[in-house]
Every structure is written in C-alpha cells, then in structure tokens.
PDB file of C-alpha atoms in Angstrom:
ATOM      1  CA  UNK A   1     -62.971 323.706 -28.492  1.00 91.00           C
ATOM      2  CA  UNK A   2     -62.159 320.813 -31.265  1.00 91.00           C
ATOM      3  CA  UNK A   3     -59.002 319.940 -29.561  1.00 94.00           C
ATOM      4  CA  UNK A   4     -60.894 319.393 -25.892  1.00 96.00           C
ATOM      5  CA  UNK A   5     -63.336 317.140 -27.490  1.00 96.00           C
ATOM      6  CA  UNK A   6     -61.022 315.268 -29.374  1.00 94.00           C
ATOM      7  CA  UNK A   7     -59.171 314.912 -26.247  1.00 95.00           C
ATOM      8  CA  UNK A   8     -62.380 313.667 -24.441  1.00 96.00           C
ATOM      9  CA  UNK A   9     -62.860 311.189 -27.191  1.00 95.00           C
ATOM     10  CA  UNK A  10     -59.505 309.387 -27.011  1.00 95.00           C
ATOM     11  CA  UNK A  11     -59.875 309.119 -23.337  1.00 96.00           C
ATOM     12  CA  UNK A  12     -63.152 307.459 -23.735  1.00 97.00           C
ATOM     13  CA  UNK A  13     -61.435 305.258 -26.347  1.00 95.00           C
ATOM     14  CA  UNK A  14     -58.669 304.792 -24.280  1.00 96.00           C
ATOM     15  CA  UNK A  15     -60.798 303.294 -21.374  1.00 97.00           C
ATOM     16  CA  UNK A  16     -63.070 301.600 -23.559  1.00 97.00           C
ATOM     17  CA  UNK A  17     -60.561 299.467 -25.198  1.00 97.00           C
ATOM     18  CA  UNK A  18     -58.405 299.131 -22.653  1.00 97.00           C
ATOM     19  CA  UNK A  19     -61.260 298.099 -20.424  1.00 97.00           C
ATOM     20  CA  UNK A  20     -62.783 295.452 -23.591  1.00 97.00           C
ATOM     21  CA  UNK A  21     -58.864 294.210 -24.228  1.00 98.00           C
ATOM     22  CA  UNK A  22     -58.324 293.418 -20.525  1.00 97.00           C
ATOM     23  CA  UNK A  23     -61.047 291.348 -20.474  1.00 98.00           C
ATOM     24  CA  UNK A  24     -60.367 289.761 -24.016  1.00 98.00           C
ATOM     25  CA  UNK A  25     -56.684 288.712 -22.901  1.00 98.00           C
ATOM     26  CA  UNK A  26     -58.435 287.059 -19.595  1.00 97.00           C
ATOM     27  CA  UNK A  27     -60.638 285.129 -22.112  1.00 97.00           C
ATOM     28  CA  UNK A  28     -57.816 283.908 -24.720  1.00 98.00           C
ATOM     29  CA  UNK A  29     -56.386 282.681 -21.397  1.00 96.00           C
ATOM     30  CA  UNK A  30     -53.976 285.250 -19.699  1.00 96.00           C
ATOM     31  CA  UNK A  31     -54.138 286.144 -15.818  1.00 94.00           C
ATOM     32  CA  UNK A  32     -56.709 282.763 -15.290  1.00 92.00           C
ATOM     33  CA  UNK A  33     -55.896 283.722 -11.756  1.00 92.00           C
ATOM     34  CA  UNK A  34     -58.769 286.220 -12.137  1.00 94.00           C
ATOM     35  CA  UNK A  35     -61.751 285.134 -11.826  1.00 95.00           C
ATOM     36  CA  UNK A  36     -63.330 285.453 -15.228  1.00 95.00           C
ATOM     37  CA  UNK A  37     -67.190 286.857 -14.375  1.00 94.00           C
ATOM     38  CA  UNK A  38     -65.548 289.411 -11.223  1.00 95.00           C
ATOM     39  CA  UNK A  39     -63.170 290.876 -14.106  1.00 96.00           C
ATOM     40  CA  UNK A  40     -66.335 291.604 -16.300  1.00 95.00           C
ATOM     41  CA  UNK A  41     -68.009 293.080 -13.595  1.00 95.00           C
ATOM     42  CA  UNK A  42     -65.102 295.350 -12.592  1.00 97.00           C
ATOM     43  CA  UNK A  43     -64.415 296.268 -16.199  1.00 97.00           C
ATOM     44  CA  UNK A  44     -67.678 296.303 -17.662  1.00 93.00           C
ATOM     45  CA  UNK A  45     -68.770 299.311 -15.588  1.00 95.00           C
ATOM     46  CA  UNK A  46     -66.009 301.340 -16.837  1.00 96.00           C
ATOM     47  CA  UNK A  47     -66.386 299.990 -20.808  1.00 95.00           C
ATOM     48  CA  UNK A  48     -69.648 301.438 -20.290  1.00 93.00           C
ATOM     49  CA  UNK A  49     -69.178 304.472 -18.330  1.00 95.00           C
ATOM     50  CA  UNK A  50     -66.574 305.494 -21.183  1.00 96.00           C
ATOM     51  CA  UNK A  51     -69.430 305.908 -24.523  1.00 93.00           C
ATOM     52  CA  UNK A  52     -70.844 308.501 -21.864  1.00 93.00           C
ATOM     53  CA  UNK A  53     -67.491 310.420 -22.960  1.00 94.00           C
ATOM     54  CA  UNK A  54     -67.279 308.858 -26.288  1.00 96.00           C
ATOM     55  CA  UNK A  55     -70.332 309.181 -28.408  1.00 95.00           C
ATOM     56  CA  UNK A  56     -70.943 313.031 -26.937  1.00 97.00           C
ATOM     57  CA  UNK A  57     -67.420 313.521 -27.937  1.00 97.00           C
ATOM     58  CA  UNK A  58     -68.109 312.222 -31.404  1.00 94.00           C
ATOM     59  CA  UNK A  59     -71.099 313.413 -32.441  1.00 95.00           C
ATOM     60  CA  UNK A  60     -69.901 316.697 -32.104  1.00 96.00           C
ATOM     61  CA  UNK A  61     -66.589 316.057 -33.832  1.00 94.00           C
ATOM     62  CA  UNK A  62     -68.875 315.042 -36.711  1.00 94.00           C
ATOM     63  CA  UNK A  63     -70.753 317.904 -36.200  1.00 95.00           C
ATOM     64  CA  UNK A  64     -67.827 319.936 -37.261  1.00 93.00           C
ATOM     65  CA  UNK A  65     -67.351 318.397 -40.826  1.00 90.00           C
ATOM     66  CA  UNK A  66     -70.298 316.641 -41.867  1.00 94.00           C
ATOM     67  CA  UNK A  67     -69.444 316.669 -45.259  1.00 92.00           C
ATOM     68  CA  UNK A  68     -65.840 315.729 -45.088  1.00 90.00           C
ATOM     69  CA  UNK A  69     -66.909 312.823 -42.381  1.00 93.00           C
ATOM     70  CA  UNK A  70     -69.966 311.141 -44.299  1.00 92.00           C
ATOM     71  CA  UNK A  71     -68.238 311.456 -47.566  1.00 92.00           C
ATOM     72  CA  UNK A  72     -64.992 309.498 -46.223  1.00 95.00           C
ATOM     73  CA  UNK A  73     -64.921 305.868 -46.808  1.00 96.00           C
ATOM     74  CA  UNK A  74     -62.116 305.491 -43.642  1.00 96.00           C
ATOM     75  CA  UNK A  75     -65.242 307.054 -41.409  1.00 96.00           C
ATOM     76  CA  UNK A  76     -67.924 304.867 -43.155  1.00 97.00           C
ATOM     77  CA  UNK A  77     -65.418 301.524 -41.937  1.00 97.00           C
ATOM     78  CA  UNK A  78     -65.399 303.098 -38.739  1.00 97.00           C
ATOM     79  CA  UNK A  79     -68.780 303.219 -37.892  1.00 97.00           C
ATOM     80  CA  UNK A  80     -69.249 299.439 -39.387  1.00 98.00           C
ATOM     81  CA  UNK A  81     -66.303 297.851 -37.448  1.00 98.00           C
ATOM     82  CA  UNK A  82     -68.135 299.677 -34.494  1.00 97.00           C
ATOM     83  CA  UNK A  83     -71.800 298.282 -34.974  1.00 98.00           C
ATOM     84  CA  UNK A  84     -69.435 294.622 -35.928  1.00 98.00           C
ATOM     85  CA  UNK A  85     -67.795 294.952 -32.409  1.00 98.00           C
ATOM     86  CA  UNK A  86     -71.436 295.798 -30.819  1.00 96.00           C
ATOM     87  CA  UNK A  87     -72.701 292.827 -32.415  1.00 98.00           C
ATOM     88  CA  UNK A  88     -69.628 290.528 -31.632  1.00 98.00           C
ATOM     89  CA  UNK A  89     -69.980 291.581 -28.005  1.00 97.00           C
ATOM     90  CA  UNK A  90     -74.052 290.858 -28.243  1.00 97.00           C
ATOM     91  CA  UNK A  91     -73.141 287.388 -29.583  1.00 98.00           C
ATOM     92  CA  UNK A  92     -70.422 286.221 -26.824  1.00 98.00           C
ATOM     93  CA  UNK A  93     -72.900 287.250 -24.232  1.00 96.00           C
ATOM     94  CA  UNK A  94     -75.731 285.635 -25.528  1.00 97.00           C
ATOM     95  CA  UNK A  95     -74.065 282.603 -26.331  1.00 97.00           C
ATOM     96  CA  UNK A  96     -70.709 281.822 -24.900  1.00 97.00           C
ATOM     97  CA  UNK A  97     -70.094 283.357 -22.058  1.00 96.00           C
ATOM     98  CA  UNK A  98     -73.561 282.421 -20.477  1.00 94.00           C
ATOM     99  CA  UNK A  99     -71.235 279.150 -19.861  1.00 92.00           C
ATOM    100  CA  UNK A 100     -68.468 281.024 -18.270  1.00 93.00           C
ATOM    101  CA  UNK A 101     -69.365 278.907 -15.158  1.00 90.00           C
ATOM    102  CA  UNK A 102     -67.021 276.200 -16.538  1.00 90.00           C
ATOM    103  CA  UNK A 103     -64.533 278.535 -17.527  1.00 92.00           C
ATOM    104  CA  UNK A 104     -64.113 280.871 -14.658  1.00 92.00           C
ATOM    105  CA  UNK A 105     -61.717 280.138 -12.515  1.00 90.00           C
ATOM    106  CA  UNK A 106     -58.353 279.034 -14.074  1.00 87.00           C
ATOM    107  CA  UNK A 107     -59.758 276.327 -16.745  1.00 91.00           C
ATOM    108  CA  UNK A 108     -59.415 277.496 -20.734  1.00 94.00           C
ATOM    109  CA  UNK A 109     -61.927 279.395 -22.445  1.00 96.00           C
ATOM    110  CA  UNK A 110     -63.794 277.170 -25.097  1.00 97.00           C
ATOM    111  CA  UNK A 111     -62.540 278.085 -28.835  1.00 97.00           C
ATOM    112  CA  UNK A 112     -65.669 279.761 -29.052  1.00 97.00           C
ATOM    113  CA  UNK A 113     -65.356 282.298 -26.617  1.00 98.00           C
ATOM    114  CA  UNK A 114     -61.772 282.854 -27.625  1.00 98.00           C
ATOM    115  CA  UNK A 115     -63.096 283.353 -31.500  1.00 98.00           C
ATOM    116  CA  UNK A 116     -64.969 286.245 -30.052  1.00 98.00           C
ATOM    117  CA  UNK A 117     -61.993 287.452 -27.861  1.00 98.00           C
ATOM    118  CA  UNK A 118     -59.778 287.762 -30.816  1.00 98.00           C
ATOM    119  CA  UNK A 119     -62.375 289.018 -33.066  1.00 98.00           C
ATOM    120  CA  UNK A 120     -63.061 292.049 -30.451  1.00 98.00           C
ATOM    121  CA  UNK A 121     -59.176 292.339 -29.783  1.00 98.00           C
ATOM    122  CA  UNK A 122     -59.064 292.875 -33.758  1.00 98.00           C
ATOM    123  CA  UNK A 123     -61.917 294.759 -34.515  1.00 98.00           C
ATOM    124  CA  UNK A 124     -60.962 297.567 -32.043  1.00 97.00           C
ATOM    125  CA  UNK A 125     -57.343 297.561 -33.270  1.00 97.00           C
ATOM    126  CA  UNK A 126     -59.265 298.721 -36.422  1.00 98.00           C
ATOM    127  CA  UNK A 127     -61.664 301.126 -35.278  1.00 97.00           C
ATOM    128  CA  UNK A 128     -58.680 302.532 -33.883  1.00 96.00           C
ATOM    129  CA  UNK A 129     -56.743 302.673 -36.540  1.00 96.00           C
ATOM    130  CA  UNK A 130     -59.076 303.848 -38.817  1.00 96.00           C
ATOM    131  CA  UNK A 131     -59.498 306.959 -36.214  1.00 93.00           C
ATOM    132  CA  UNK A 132     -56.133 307.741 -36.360  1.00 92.00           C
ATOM    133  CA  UNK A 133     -56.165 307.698 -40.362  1.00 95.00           C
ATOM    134  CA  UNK A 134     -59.137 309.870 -40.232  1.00 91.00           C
ATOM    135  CA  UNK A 135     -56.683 312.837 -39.332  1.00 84.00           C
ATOM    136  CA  UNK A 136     -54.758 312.001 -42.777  1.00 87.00           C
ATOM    137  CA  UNK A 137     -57.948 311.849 -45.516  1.00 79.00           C
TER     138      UNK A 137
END
C-alpha cells in the first residue's frame, strides 16, 4: 500500500507545483499574453484541488515511520519550507497581487510581485528536493 500512496503524493506534488510554477513564470514575465488574474483562476483550482491528494497522502506516509520522519532534520526543513511557501503565497495575495489590475494584461510585474514569484519558484524546488532526499536518510 506504501508505494500507491507515495504515488498519490507525487501526483499531488506534481500538479501542485506545476500548477504554482505556471503561474510564477506568468508573474516574472513569461506568456504576458495570458491574462494574469484568468491564469490564477484556471490554475488555482487545480493547486488547490491537489493538497486533497497531497496531505492524505502524507499523513499517512508519516504514519508509517513516525520515528524515522520526526527525528530527520531533511523532514523537519520540509515541513518549514512548506509553512514558508504558505506564508509567501499569503503575502503576494494580500499585498501585491491585489494590484494585478496594472499588471494583467501584457505590462511587467512590479519587483515585488516578482520577489514573491521567485521566492515560491525556489522554495518548492526545495520542498522538492528535500522529498526526494528523504528516500536517502
């Protein structure tokens, strides 16, 4: 059963990041064809829509080795790179993006939104690698 719910749990990953770095690359200023705000409501659906796979998924993965996982330092950085990309997602749409107005259709992102595009772009890069290490401690 492991295996499955591994397998569910990099397919929620996969959507989730792929749905949070789609939107990222629109804000650092690729494809400013799209229309900034109908991209987040397309994608955000589906970031969401993918913890319904991923924190079942995990929970029970950490249900399996609750020593090894709360004892491992790799696991610990996980989980804080996670509640760091919550709250750098919490800040953009409180603050930035609530301007997105100006910024919607083809003109650039201000720096500030892009700070938070790059942070998010780099923050999942780590919470994925640090999953993938996870298999090797």
């Amino acid at each position: 059963m492991y295996p499955i719910v591994e397998i569910v749990h990099i397919v929620g990953f996969a959507v989730l990041v792929g749905s949070v770095a789609m939107f990222d690359l629109r804000v650092l200023g690729f494809a400013r064809a799209l229309p900034l705000k109908a991209l987040g409501r397309h994608l955000l659906p589906w970031a969401l829509a993918s913890l319904a796979l991923i924190v079942p998924a995990g929970f029970m993965m950490f249900s399996a080795h609750p020593h090894d996982f709360a004892g491992s330092t790799v696991f610990q950085l996980k989980l804080a790179l996670i509640a760091a990309a919550g709250v750098n997602a919490a800040i953009f749409h409180a603050g930035p993006y609530r301007g997105a107005v100006g910024w919607n259709d083809g003109a650039p992102a201000p720096l500030a939104a892009k700070a938070h595009a790059a942070a998010s772009l780099l923050i999942w890069i780590a919470v994925i690698s640090c999953g993938r290490l996870l298999a090797y401690t």
